[in-house]
Short mmCIF file of C-alpha atoms in Angstrom, two decimals:
data_model
loop_
_atom_site.label_atom_id
_atom_site.label_comp_id
_atom_site.label_asym_id
_atom_site.label_seq_id
_atom_site.Cartn_x
_atom_site.Cartn_y
_atom_site.Cartn_z
CA MET A 1 -17.75 11.84 -3.59
CA SER A 2 -15.28 14.54 -4.49
CA SER A 3 -12.31 14.97 -2.20
CA VAL A 4 -10.67 13.50 0.89
CA ARG A 5 -10.22 15.27 4.20
CA ARG A 6 -6.44 15.38 4.58
CA PRO A 7 -5.31 18.21 6.87
CA LEU A 8 -1.59 17.63 6.50
CA LEU A 9 -0.73 15.47 3.57
CA ARG A 10 -1.18 14.66 -0.04
CA ILE A 11 -1.78 11.04 -0.94
CA THR A 12 -2.37 9.65 -4.37
CA THR A 13 -5.57 8.02 -3.23
CA VAL A 14 -7.51 11.13 -4.26
CA LEU A 15 -11.10 10.00 -3.92
CA ALA A 16 -14.32 11.14 -5.43
CA LEU A 17 -16.09 10.17 -2.83
CA THR A 18 -7.60 -5.44 31.99
CA ALA A 19 -4.81 -5.09 33.78
CA VAL A 20 -1.35 -4.71 32.41
CA GLY A 21 1.43 -7.11 33.36
CA GLY A 22 4.72 -5.77 34.62
CA VAL A 23 7.18 -4.41 32.10
CA ALA A 24 10.79 -5.50 32.15
CA CYS A 25 13.45 -4.24 29.81
CA GLY A 26 14.99 -6.99 27.76
CA GLY A 27 13.61 -9.60 25.42
CA GLY A 28 11.90 -8.75 22.17
CA GLY A 29 12.77 -9.62 18.60
CA GLY A 30 13.59 -13.07 17.36
CA ALA A 31 17.08 -14.47 17.10
CA ASP A 32 16.76 -14.82 13.34
CA ASP A 33 16.11 -11.18 12.67
CA GLY A 34 19.64 -10.54 11.41
CA PRO A 35 22.15 -7.81 12.25
CA ASP A 36 20.86 -5.20 9.87
CA ALA A 37 17.21 -5.78 10.65
CA ALA A 38 17.58 -4.43 14.16
CA GLY A 39 20.10 -1.75 13.39
CA GLY A 40 21.73 -1.95 16.84
CA GLY A 41 19.43 0.06 19.09
CA ASP A 42 20.80 1.83 22.15
CA ALA A 43 18.21 0.32 24.53
CA ALA A 44 16.65 -3.10 24.73
CA PRO A 45 12.94 -3.35 24.05
CA CYS A 46 10.44 -4.02 26.81
CA ALA A 47 8.67 -7.34 27.29
CA ALA A 48 5.27 -7.69 25.70
CA GLY A 49 2.31 -8.45 27.93
CA GLY A 50 -0.64 -10.75 27.51
CA GLY A 51 -4.23 -11.15 28.57
CA PRO A 52 -7.35 -9.43 27.29
CA VAL A 53 -7.01 -6.06 25.63
CA ALA A 54 -7.92 -3.04 27.76
CA GLU A 55 -6.94 0.62 28.08
CA ARG A 56 -3.33 -0.19 28.92
CA VAL A 57 -1.26 -2.81 27.10
CA ALA A 58 2.34 -3.83 27.76
CA THR A 59 4.39 -3.98 24.56
CA THR A 60 8.04 -4.22 23.60
CA SER A 61 7.91 -0.43 23.19
CA GLY A 62 6.54 0.10 26.72
CA VAL A 63 3.10 0.33 28.28
CA VAL A 64 0.75 2.03 25.84
CA ARG A 65 -2.46 3.71 26.89
CA GLY A 66 -5.21 3.77 24.31
CA ALA A 67 -8.79 4.95 24.22
CA ARG A 68 -12.14 3.36 23.55
CA ALA A 69 -13.51 4.10 20.11
CA GLY A 70 -16.94 2.60 19.53
CA ALA A 71 -16.71 -1.14 20.08
CA THR A 72 -12.93 -1.12 19.74
CA TRP A 73 -9.86 0.03 21.62
CA ALA A 74 -7.66 2.33 19.56
CA PHE A 75 -3.92 2.64 20.20
CA LEU A 76 -2.46 5.39 18.05
CA GLY A 77 1.06 6.56 17.31
CA VAL A 78 2.76 3.54 18.90
CA PRO A 79 6.51 3.48 18.08
CA TYR A 80 7.62 0.25 16.45
CA ALA A 81 11.19 1.41 15.82
CA ALA A 82 13.61 4.00 17.14
CA PRO A 83 13.48 7.46 15.56
CA PRO A 84 15.51 7.25 12.32
CA VAL A 85 17.51 10.41 12.97
CA GLY A 86 21.19 11.28 13.19
CA GLU A 87 23.27 8.20 12.39
CA ARG A 88 20.04 6.23 12.00
CA ARG A 89 18.93 8.35 9.06
CA LEU A 90 19.24 6.36 5.82
CA ALA A 91 19.97 3.19 7.80
CA ALA A 92 18.02 0.08 8.70
CA PRO A 93 15.48 0.65 11.48
CA ALA A 94 16.50 -0.03 15.09
CA PRO A 95 14.11 -1.44 17.72
CA ALA A 96 12.04 1.05 19.65
CA PRO A 97 13.68 1.65 23.05
CA CYS A 98 11.93 0.60 26.24
CA ALA A 99 9.95 3.64 27.33
CA ALA A 100 10.46 4.51 31.00
CA GLY A 101 6.92 5.81 31.41
CA GLU A 102 3.52 5.14 30.01
CA LEU A 103 3.10 6.01 26.34
CA ASP A 104 0.07 8.10 25.42
CA ALA A 105 -1.47 6.28 22.45
CA THR A 106 -4.66 8.29 22.26
CA ARG A 107 -3.70 10.51 19.33
CA LEU A 108 -2.15 10.00 15.93
CA GLY A 109 1.51 10.80 15.45
CA PRO A 110 3.12 12.69 12.57
CA ALA A 111 3.39 11.65 8.96
CA CYS A 112 6.81 10.84 7.59
CA PRO A 113 8.48 13.80 5.83
CA GLN A 114 6.99 14.70 2.45
CA LEU A 115 5.53 17.55 0.43
CA ASP A 116 1.79 18.03 0.60
CA GLU A 117 -0.51 18.84 -2.28
CA ALA A 118 0.42 22.53 -2.10
CA GLY A 119 4.16 21.78 -2.09
CA THR A 120 4.51 22.54 1.62
CA PHE A 121 6.90 20.40 3.67
CA VAL A 122 5.04 18.39 6.32
CA GLY A 123 5.88 15.52 8.65
CA ASP A 124 8.63 14.55 11.06
CA GLU A 125 11.47 12.04 10.81
CA ASP A 126 10.34 10.54 14.14
CA CYS A 127 7.46 8.88 12.32
CA LEU A 128 8.01 5.11 12.62
CA GLN A 129 4.77 4.50 14.42
CA LEU A 130 1.71 2.32 13.95
CA ASN A 131 -1.94 2.33 14.96
CA VAL A 132 -3.94 -0.62 16.32
CA TRP A 133 -7.71 -1.04 16.44
CA ALA A 134 -8.73 -4.05 18.53
CA PRO A 135 -12.33 -5.14 19.20
CA ALA A 136 -13.17 -4.74 22.88
CA ALA A 137 -15.38 -7.82 23.23
CA PRO A 138 -13.61 -10.86 24.68
CA ALA A 139 -12.79 -13.48 22.06
CA GLY A 140 -10.12 -15.92 20.99
CA PRO A 141 -7.16 -14.65 18.99
CA ARG A 142 -8.48 -12.60 16.08
CA PRO A 143 -7.09 -12.36 12.55
CA VAL A 144 -4.78 -9.39 12.05
CA MET A 145 -4.90 -7.10 9.03
CA VAL A 146 -1.84 -4.88 8.46
CA TRP A 147 -2.38 -2.01 6.01
CA LEU A 148 0.32 -0.39 3.85
CA HIS A 149 -0.78 3.01 2.55
CA GLY A 150 -0.33 4.28 -0.98
CA GLY A 151 1.29 7.40 -2.36
CA GLY A 152 4.01 6.31 -4.78
CA ASN A 153 6.38 5.62 -1.86
CA ALA A 154 6.83 9.38 -1.76
CA VAL A 155 3.71 10.74 -0.04
CA GLY A 156 0.89 9.45 2.17
CA SER A 157 0.62 8.27 5.75
CA ALA A 158 -1.24 5.98 8.10
CA VAL A 159 -2.48 9.12 9.92
CA ASP A 160 -4.83 10.01 7.08
CA PRO A 161 -8.43 9.64 8.37
CA ILE A 162 -9.35 7.60 5.31
CA TYR A 163 -7.38 4.73 6.92
CA ASP A 164 -9.10 4.80 10.32
CA GLY A 165 -9.41 1.10 11.13
CA ARG A 166 -12.27 1.11 13.64
CA ARG A 167 -15.15 0.26 11.32
CA LEU A 168 -13.23 -2.47 9.51
CA ALA A 169 -12.19 -4.01 12.85
CA GLU A 170 -15.78 -3.96 14.05
CA ALA A 171 -17.30 -5.19 10.80
CA GLY A 172 -15.04 -8.23 10.51
CA ASP A 173 -14.08 -8.85 14.15
CA VAL A 174 -10.41 -8.44 13.26
CA VAL A 175 -7.46 -6.49 14.64
CA VAL A 176 -6.44 -3.74 12.21
CA VAL A 177 -2.95 -2.23 12.10
CA THR A 178 -1.88 0.71 9.95
CA LEU A 179 1.70 1.94 9.81
CA ASN A 180 4.01 4.67 8.62
CA TYR A 181 7.18 3.84 6.74
CA ARG A 182 9.89 6.16 5.47
CA LEU A 183 9.22 7.68 2.08
CA GLY A 184 11.03 9.07 -0.92
CA GLN A 185 14.63 10.11 -0.46
CA LEU A 186 14.56 9.22 3.26
CA GLY A 187 13.08 5.79 2.66
CA PHE A 188 14.39 4.52 -0.64
CA LEU A 189 17.66 6.29 -1.50
CA ALA A 190 19.84 3.60 -3.11
CA GLU A 191 23.19 5.23 -2.33
CA ALA A 192 26.00 2.64 -2.33
CA ALA A 193 27.99 4.64 0.22
CA LEU A 194 25.14 4.01 2.68
CA ALA A 195 25.22 0.21 2.31
CA GLY A 196 24.52 -1.65 5.53
CA PRO A 197 26.86 -4.16 7.19
CA ASP A 198 25.17 -6.93 5.21
CA GLY A 199 25.52 -5.05 1.92
CA ALA A 200 21.90 -3.92 1.74
CA ILE A 201 21.46 -0.75 -0.33
CA GLY A 202 18.43 1.52 -0.03
CA ASN A 203 15.19 -0.26 0.84
CA HIS A 204 14.93 1.47 4.23
CA GLY A 205 11.19 1.90 3.75
CA THR A 206 10.86 -1.81 3.00
CA LEU A 207 12.90 -2.66 6.10
CA ASP A 208 10.57 -0.38 8.09
CA GLN A 209 7.65 -2.51 6.93
CA VAL A 210 9.51 -5.68 7.98
CA ALA A 211 10.28 -4.09 11.37
CA ALA A 212 6.60 -3.23 11.84
CA LEU A 213 5.63 -6.81 11.01
CA ARG A 214 8.15 -8.06 13.58
CA TRP A 215 6.56 -5.73 16.13
CA VAL A 216 3.19 -7.20 15.24
CA ARG A 217 4.55 -10.72 15.66
CA ASP A 218 5.96 -9.88 19.10
CA ASN A 219 3.05 -7.78 20.42
CA ILE A 220 -0.25 -8.38 18.70
CA ALA A 221 -1.36 -11.15 21.09
CA ALA A 222 -1.57 -8.49 23.82
CA PHE A 223 -4.18 -6.75 21.65
CA GLY A 224 -6.16 -9.95 21.09
CA GLY A 225 -4.61 -10.66 17.71
CA ASP A 226 -3.28 -13.91 16.28
CA ALA A 227 0.39 -13.55 15.32
CA GLY A 228 0.00 -16.71 13.27
CA ASN A 229 -2.74 -15.21 11.09
CA VAL A 230 -1.57 -11.90 9.68
CA THR A 231 -2.77 -10.46 6.38
CA VAL A 232 -0.80 -7.68 4.70
CA PHE A 233 -2.87 -5.56 2.34
CA GLY A 234 -2.34 -2.25 0.64
CA GLU A 235 -3.37 0.00 -2.22
CA SER A 236 -1.31 1.55 -5.02
CA ALA A 237 2.29 1.79 -3.72
CA GLY A 238 1.03 -0.05 -0.64
CA GLY A 239 -0.11 -2.83 -2.95
CA ARG A 240 3.26 -2.84 -4.70
CA ASN A 241 4.98 -3.04 -1.30
CA THR A 242 2.70 -5.90 -0.27
CA CYS A 243 3.69 -7.84 -3.37
CA THR A 244 7.37 -6.98 -2.85
CA LEU A 245 7.28 -8.39 0.69
CA LEU A 246 6.34 -11.76 -0.79
CA ALA A 247 9.87 -11.89 -2.24
CA VAL A 248 11.75 -10.32 0.71
CA PRO A 249 13.56 -13.09 2.67
CA ALA A 250 13.47 -11.09 5.92
CA ALA A 251 9.65 -11.09 5.79
CA ALA A 252 9.40 -14.90 5.87
CA GLY A 253 6.89 -16.11 8.44
CA LEU A 254 5.74 -12.62 9.40
CA PHE A 255 2.51 -12.71 7.40
CA HIS A 256 0.25 -15.39 6.01
CA ARG A 257 -2.02 -13.81 3.39
CA ALA A 258 -1.57 -10.96 0.95
CA LEU A 259 -4.09 -8.71 -0.80
CA VAL A 260 -3.01 -6.19 -3.42
CA GLN A 261 -5.28 -3.31 -4.43
CA SER A 262 -4.25 -1.52 -7.63
CA GLY A 263 -0.60 -2.42 -7.15
CA ALA A 264 2.21 -3.85 -9.26
CA CYS A 265 4.61 -6.75 -8.74
CA LYS A 266 7.39 -5.89 -11.18
CA PHE A 267 9.27 -2.88 -12.59
CA VAL A 268 11.45 -2.67 -9.45
CA ASP A 269 14.67 -0.75 -10.12
CA ARG A 270 18.08 -2.33 -9.92
CA VAL A 271 20.87 -0.77 -7.87
CA ALA A 272 22.42 1.05 -10.84
CA GLU A 273 19.13 2.78 -11.61
CA GLY A 274 18.64 3.63 -7.96
CA GLN A 275 22.18 4.97 -7.72
CA ALA A 276 21.50 7.31 -10.63
CA VAL A 277 18.59 8.79 -8.70
CA ALA A 278 20.77 9.06 -5.57
CA ASP A 279 23.40 10.89 -7.62
CA ASP A 280 20.78 13.41 -8.71
CA VAL A 281 19.70 13.92 -5.08
CA ALA A 282 23.30 14.45 -3.97
CA ALA A 283 23.86 16.92 -6.80
CA ALA A 284 20.72 18.85 -5.91
CA LEU A 285 21.99 19.11 -2.32
CA GLY A 286 25.45 20.17 -3.44
CA CYS A 287 27.06 17.16 -1.80
CA ALA A 288 30.77 16.81 -2.53
CA GLY A 289 33.38 14.77 -0.74
CA ASP A 290 31.79 12.83 2.11
CA ARG A 291 28.39 12.11 0.61
CA VAL A 292 27.13 10.17 3.64
CA ALA A 293 27.91 13.05 5.99
CA CYS A 294 26.26 15.48 3.59
CA LEU A 295 23.08 13.43 3.30
CA ARG A 296 22.82 13.05 7.07
CA ALA A 297 23.56 16.71 7.74
CA ALA A 298 20.90 18.05 5.37
CA THR A 299 17.57 19.03 6.81
CA ALA A 300 14.73 16.65 6.18
CA GLU A 301 13.01 19.30 4.09
CA ALA A 302 16.09 19.82 1.93
CA LEU A 303 16.29 16.09 1.29
CA VAL A 304 12.62 15.80 0.41
CA ARG A 305 12.85 18.73 -1.99
CA ALA A 306 16.01 17.42 -3.68
CA ASN A 307 15.10 15.76 -6.99
CA HIS A 308 11.40 15.78 -6.11
CA HIS A 309 8.93 14.53 -8.70
CA PRO A 310 5.13 14.27 -8.48
CA VAL A 311 3.50 10.83 -8.34
CA GLY A 312 0.14 9.53 -9.47
CA ALA A 313 -1.77 6.88 -11.38
CA LEU A 314 -0.19 8.15 -14.62
CA ALA A 315 3.24 8.94 -13.20
CA ALA A 316 5.96 6.60 -12.01
CA SER A 317 7.69 7.37 -8.72
CA LEU A 318 11.46 7.72 -8.65
CA TYR A 319 11.53 6.11 -5.23
CA GLY A 320 10.78 2.57 -4.12
CA PRO A 321 12.40 -0.79 -3.41
CA VAL A 322 15.50 -1.77 -5.37
CA ILE A 323 16.93 -5.16 -6.26
CA ASP A 324 20.08 -5.09 -4.13
CA GLY A 325 20.66 -8.85 -3.79
CA VAL A 326 20.14 -8.68 -0.02
CA VAL A 327 16.75 -7.27 0.87
CA LEU A 328 15.41 -8.18 -2.56
CA ALA A 329 17.08 -10.50 -5.07
CA GLU A 330 14.78 -10.31 -8.10
CA GLN A 331 11.58 -8.87 -9.48
CA PRO A 332 8.79 -9.94 -7.13
CA GLU A 333 6.61 -11.26 -9.92
CA ALA A 334 9.44 -13.39 -11.29
CA ALA A 335 9.95 -14.87 -7.83
CA ILE A 336 6.22 -15.53 -7.52
CA ALA A 337 5.88 -17.23 -10.91
CA ALA A 338 8.89 -19.46 -10.15
CA GLY A 339 7.69 -20.35 -6.65
CA ARG A 340 10.63 -18.59 -5.00
CA HIS A 341 8.38 -16.49 -2.77
CA HIS A 342 6.45 -16.76 0.49
CA ALA A 343 3.52 -18.77 -0.85
CA MET A 344 0.19 -17.93 0.79
CA PRO A 345 -3.42 -17.18 -0.13
CA PHE A 346 -3.21 -14.21 -2.46
CA ALA A 347 -5.71 -11.74 -3.89
CA ILE A 348 -5.31 -8.89 -6.34
CA GLY A 349 -7.46 -6.51 -8.31
CA ALA A 350 -7.92 -3.12 -9.89
CA ASN A 351 -10.56 -0.48 -10.54
CA ALA A 352 -12.41 0.05 -13.80
CA ASP A 353 -11.27 3.65 -14.40
CA GLU A 354 -7.96 3.95 -12.54
CA THR A 355 -6.56 6.89 -14.52
CA ALA A 356 -9.78 8.89 -14.86
CA ARG A 357 -8.82 11.60 -12.37
CA GLU A 358 -5.46 12.30 -14.00
CA ALA A 359 -6.29 12.03 -17.67
CA PRO A 360 -6.54 15.34 -19.55
CA ALA A 361 -9.91 16.99 -19.01
CA SER A 362 -10.65 16.89 -22.72
CA LEU A 363 -8.97 15.50 -25.81
CA SER A 364 -9.70 15.81 -29.47
CA ALA A 365 -9.13 12.78 -31.69
CA ALA A 366 -5.91 14.35 -32.97
CA GLN A 367 -4.70 15.14 -29.45
CA TYR A 368 -5.51 11.59 -28.35
CA GLU A 369 -3.46 10.13 -31.19
CA ALA A 370 -0.55 12.47 -30.50
CA LEU A 371 -0.60 11.58 -26.80
CA VAL A 372 -0.62 7.85 -27.52
CA ARG A 373 2.25 8.21 -29.99
CA ALA A 374 4.28 10.21 -27.50
CA GLN A 375 3.72 7.70 -24.67
CA TYR A 376 3.76 4.37 -26.47
CA GLY A 377 6.40 4.96 -29.15
CA VAL A 378 7.05 2.04 -31.47
CA ILE A 379 3.87 0.20 -30.46
CA ALA A 380 1.62 3.25 -30.87
CA ASP A 381 0.09 2.03 -34.14
CA ALA A 382 -0.91 -1.26 -32.52
CA VAL A 383 -2.27 0.57 -29.47
CA LEU A 384 -4.35 2.92 -31.60
CA ALA A 385 -5.70 -0.04 -33.57
CA ARG A 386 -6.78 -1.76 -30.35
CA TYR A 387 -8.14 1.45 -28.80
CA PRO A 388 -9.49 3.58 -31.67
CA ALA A 389 -11.01 6.83 -30.43
CA ALA A 390 -14.14 6.19 -32.47
CA ALA A 391 -14.91 3.06 -30.44
CA TYR A 392 -15.42 5.06 -27.24
CA PRO A 393 -17.80 7.85 -26.22
CA THR A 394 -14.93 10.38 -26.37
CA PRO A 395 -11.20 10.34 -27.14
CA ARG A 396 -10.67 10.98 -23.42
CA ALA A 397 -12.65 7.85 -22.59
CA ALA A 398 -10.44 5.89 -24.96
CA TYR A 399 -7.32 7.22 -23.21
CA VAL A 400 -8.67 6.36 -19.74
CA ARG A 401 -9.50 2.84 -20.89
CA LEU A 402 -6.15 2.13 -22.54
CA THR A 403 -4.06 3.55 -19.69
CA THR A 404 -6.19 1.80 -17.06
CA ASP A 405 -5.88 -1.49 -18.93
CA SER A 406 -2.15 -1.22 -19.61
CA ARG A 407 -1.18 0.01 -16.13
CA PHE A 408 -3.64 -1.72 -13.79
CA VAL A 409 -6.37 -4.07 -15.02
CA CYS A 410 -4.33 -6.26 -17.36
CA PRO A 411 -1.25 -6.41 -15.09
CA SER A 412 -3.55 -7.60 -12.28
CA ARG A 413 -4.59 -10.52 -14.51
CA GLU A 414 -0.95 -11.33 -15.29
CA ILE A 415 0.03 -11.19 -11.61
CA ALA A 416 -2.85 -13.48 -10.67
CA ALA A 417 -1.72 -15.90 -13.39
CA SER A 418 1.87 -15.79 -12.10
CA ALA A 419 0.72 -16.52 -8.54
CA ASP A 420 -1.49 -19.35 -9.76
CA GLN A 421 1.52 -20.78 -11.60
CA GLY A 422 3.95 -20.44 -8.69
CA GLN A 423 1.94 -21.83 -5.77
CA VAL A 424 -0.78 -24.27 -4.76
CA GLU A 425 -2.33 -21.84 -2.28
CA PRO A 426 -5.49 -20.19 -3.65
CA VAL A 427 -5.41 -17.03 -5.71
CA HIS A 428 -8.31 -14.61 -6.14
CA ARG A 429 -8.88 -11.65 -8.46
CA TYR A 430 -11.39 -8.81 -8.21
CA PHE A 431 -12.54 -5.94 -10.42
CA PHE A 432 -14.02 -2.81 -8.79
CA ALA A 433 -16.54 -1.51 -11.31
CA TYR A 434 -18.98 0.43 -9.10
CA ARG A 435 -19.49 3.93 -10.47
CA ALA A 436 -19.10 5.82 -7.21
CA THR A 437 -18.35 9.09 -9.03
CA ALA A 438 -19.04 10.87 -12.27
CA LEU A 439 -15.62 9.60 -13.35
CA GLY A 440 -16.58 6.00 -12.70
CA ALA A 441 -14.21 4.01 -10.48
CA PRO A 442 -10.90 5.94 -10.39
CA HIS A 443 -7.69 5.12 -8.54
CA GLY A 444 -8.21 4.86 -4.79
CA ILE A 445 -12.01 4.90 -4.83
CA ASP A 446 -12.01 1.43 -3.25
CA VAL A 447 -10.32 2.63 -0.04
CA PRO A 448 -13.32 4.15 1.81
CA PHE A 449 -15.36 1.08 0.90
CA VAL A 450 -12.74 -1.16 2.52
CA PHE A 451 -12.40 0.97 5.67
CA GLY A 452 -15.95 2.32 5.80
CA THR A 453 -14.56 5.83 6.13
CA PHE A 454 -16.97 7.77 3.93
CA ASP A 455 -16.90 10.59 6.50
CA ALA A 456 -13.28 11.24 5.52
CA VAL A 457 -14.46 12.12 2.02
CA LEU A 458 -15.52 15.73 1.60
CA VAL A 459 -18.13 16.97 -0.83
CA ALA A 460 -18.46 20.74 -0.98
CA GLY A 461 -16.53 20.90 2.29
CA GLN A 462 -18.88 18.51 4.10
CA PRO A 463 -18.50 14.80 4.95
CA TYR A 464 -19.91 12.64 2.20
CA GLN A 465 -23.21 11.01 3.04
CA PRO A 466 -23.11 7.48 1.58
CA THR A 467 -26.11 6.07 -0.21
CA ALA A 468 -27.72 2.78 0.72
CA ALA A 469 -25.94 1.24 -2.29
CA ASP A 470 -22.58 2.61 -1.10
CA LEU A 471 -23.09 1.12 2.36
CA ALA A 472 -24.24 -2.22 0.97
CA LEU A 473 -21.16 -2.51 -1.25
CA ALA A 474 -18.86 -1.44 1.59
CA ALA A 475 -20.37 -4.12 3.86
CA ALA A 476 -19.90 -6.72 1.14
CA ILE A 477 -16.27 -5.73 0.52
CA GLN A 478 -15.47 -5.72 4.23
CA GLY A 479 -16.99 -9.18 4.41
CA TYR A 480 -14.90 -10.53 1.55
CA TRP A 481 -11.69 -8.89 2.80
CA THR A 482 -12.06 -10.03 6.42
CA ARG A 483 -13.12 -13.57 5.54
CA PHE A 484 -10.05 -13.78 3.33
CA ALA A 485 -7.99 -12.61 6.30
CA ARG A 486 -9.64 -15.12 8.64
CA THR A 487 -9.30 -18.28 6.54
CA GLY A 488 -7.80 -17.45 3.14
CA SER A 489 -11.15 -18.43 1.61
CA PRO A 490 -13.33 -15.33 1.17
CA GLY A 491 -16.52 -17.15 0.13
CA GLY A 492 -19.45 -14.76 0.05
CA THR A 493 -22.52 -14.42 -2.14
CA PRO A 494 -21.63 -14.68 -4.89
CA ALA A 495 -18.64 -16.80 -3.93
CA TRP A 496 -15.35 -15.12 -4.81
CA PRO A 497 -13.97 -17.59 -7.38
CA THR A 498 -10.56 -19.19 -7.11
CA TYR A 499 -8.35 -18.14 -10.00
CA ASP A 500 -7.64 -20.60 -12.80
CA GLY A 501 -7.00 -20.61 -16.54
CA SER A 502 -10.36 -18.98 -17.26
CA ALA A 503 -9.21 -15.87 -15.35
CA PRO A 504 -12.33 -15.53 -13.17
CA ALA A 505 -12.90 -12.45 -11.06
CA LEU A 506 -15.29 -11.10 -8.48
CA VAL A 507 -16.91 -7.96 -9.89
CA LEU A 508 -17.52 -5.38 -7.15
CA ASP A 509 -20.55 -3.56 -8.45
CA GLU A 510 -24.29 -3.25 -7.91
CA PRO A 511 -25.19 -6.07 -8.05
CA LEU A 512 -22.17 -8.17 -7.14
CA THR A 513 -21.31 -10.64 -9.90
CA THR A 514 -18.48 -12.81 -11.18
CA ALA A 515 -16.94 -12.84 -14.65
CA THR A 516 -14.42 -14.87 -16.65
CA ALA A 517 -13.65 -12.62 -19.61
CA LEU A 518 -13.00 -9.18 -18.16
CA ARG A 519 -11.50 -7.08 -20.92
CA ALA A 520 -10.06 -10.33 -22.26
CA ALA A 521 -9.27 -9.08 -25.78
CA GLU A 522 -7.54 -5.99 -24.41
CA CYS A 523 -5.52 -7.97 -21.85
CA ASP A 524 -4.57 -10.56 -24.48
CA PHE A 525 -3.25 -7.62 -26.51
CA TRP A 526 -1.13 -6.30 -23.63
CA ARG A 527 0.18 -9.70 -22.46
CA PRO A 528 3.23 -10.01 -24.78
CA TYR A 529 4.30 -6.42 -24.09
CA TYR A 530 3.88 -6.87 -20.32
CA ARG A 531 5.77 -10.15 -20.27
CA ALA A 532 8.62 -8.66 -22.31
CA LEU A 533 9.25 -5.95 -19.72
#
């Protein structure tokens, strides 16, 4: 596999590889949603329908008309919130208004505003939409899997073909939902002057995710889904957001299992740090005087370009959730370890070569040492002793291993241990080791295996043709993921072990195996540094 078909956007998951009931305005969200969660929409939502899924479904957003896709019905570009424009820009999401006519849900909507790989502005602020894939065969309420895309909370979108949910829905007999949420400056600008009525600062992208989960709660039964069995899962920033939601009070009761792929659960900025970034954005825009008016008057492109920084497996994003004391009170991992989170079956893992695509193409031993000293400062000597260049095929291989361990593999072990400490519900850990590319198993390579979307991966301009081994592993992963969603117990052959003090993991490779000492010496080395942060 070499590249992903992405006509509009850049995401950091760069891969090598029946009748409808009547609709009445009124009703909708729960009474406990809170004043800032709804944002005070101008129009009441519609009433959701029921009955078996078919071409037309009544939802709180209106009647949506989907299309048959294989053995599923697909409903694309369904609004779950009002367009966040004008006074709603940089504010909590408002409910989607009750559409007067039928909504065409046969095509994907726009991405949220961002810069693509070439630096071109793409997307539209009217982007708070989701996509639903529901198996067409009659059945009882099915498990629901809600996907949060990656991209450093600055790029990416649910409209990327790599996230098409049809094959996953069919493989596991589940309802799959993917969603857009506001990104970057428009989604996570922690500007105190924009604080909501409840004192919430920034976190608009997180509140979008909560709003989408409320929409799922209120509507998914009409698509054959079980609102009492919702799994949130995501990769990279989507994994980080999944873990964050475990500590967001407003998300309580909206989901029941969580699965984190190559994501973190700590290092969330505090308001002061977020405000410093907001100050830089305002300065770049030339805002003086009424900062709120300035930020809302700027074009979306100007905002996205203000204080823009690239993101990736080796680069931290400036934008993301902040600890504001309202939406989020503490580091998610701290809440999890102390049992102050939404306890539920939890799974987490990482890939064997996460940083391989972004590491320098070649490094001499001297360059490797200089790079480690520049990046790891006072602990560089200890890092070089643990990861000597001579112990690896090349200095570059040493750099990929140490950065993958320090940023992904070893943190995933620590997060699993924290979850195991903070709850009685089962915890599971995985390790994706399958060498799907010449670079091994880099960041994001797991995504087409989860969704079965190998045709979204381009090789020499043509859709990738998966091997029998690729398809077998994808089927196995889809089985583990959807069984986890169905019962919280993924089982399988081999059985995915429940996490305990021996740090067991399911190894996703050919063949599938389990292990209890994955990079144990390396992760023991990183543990004190990780826990001190």
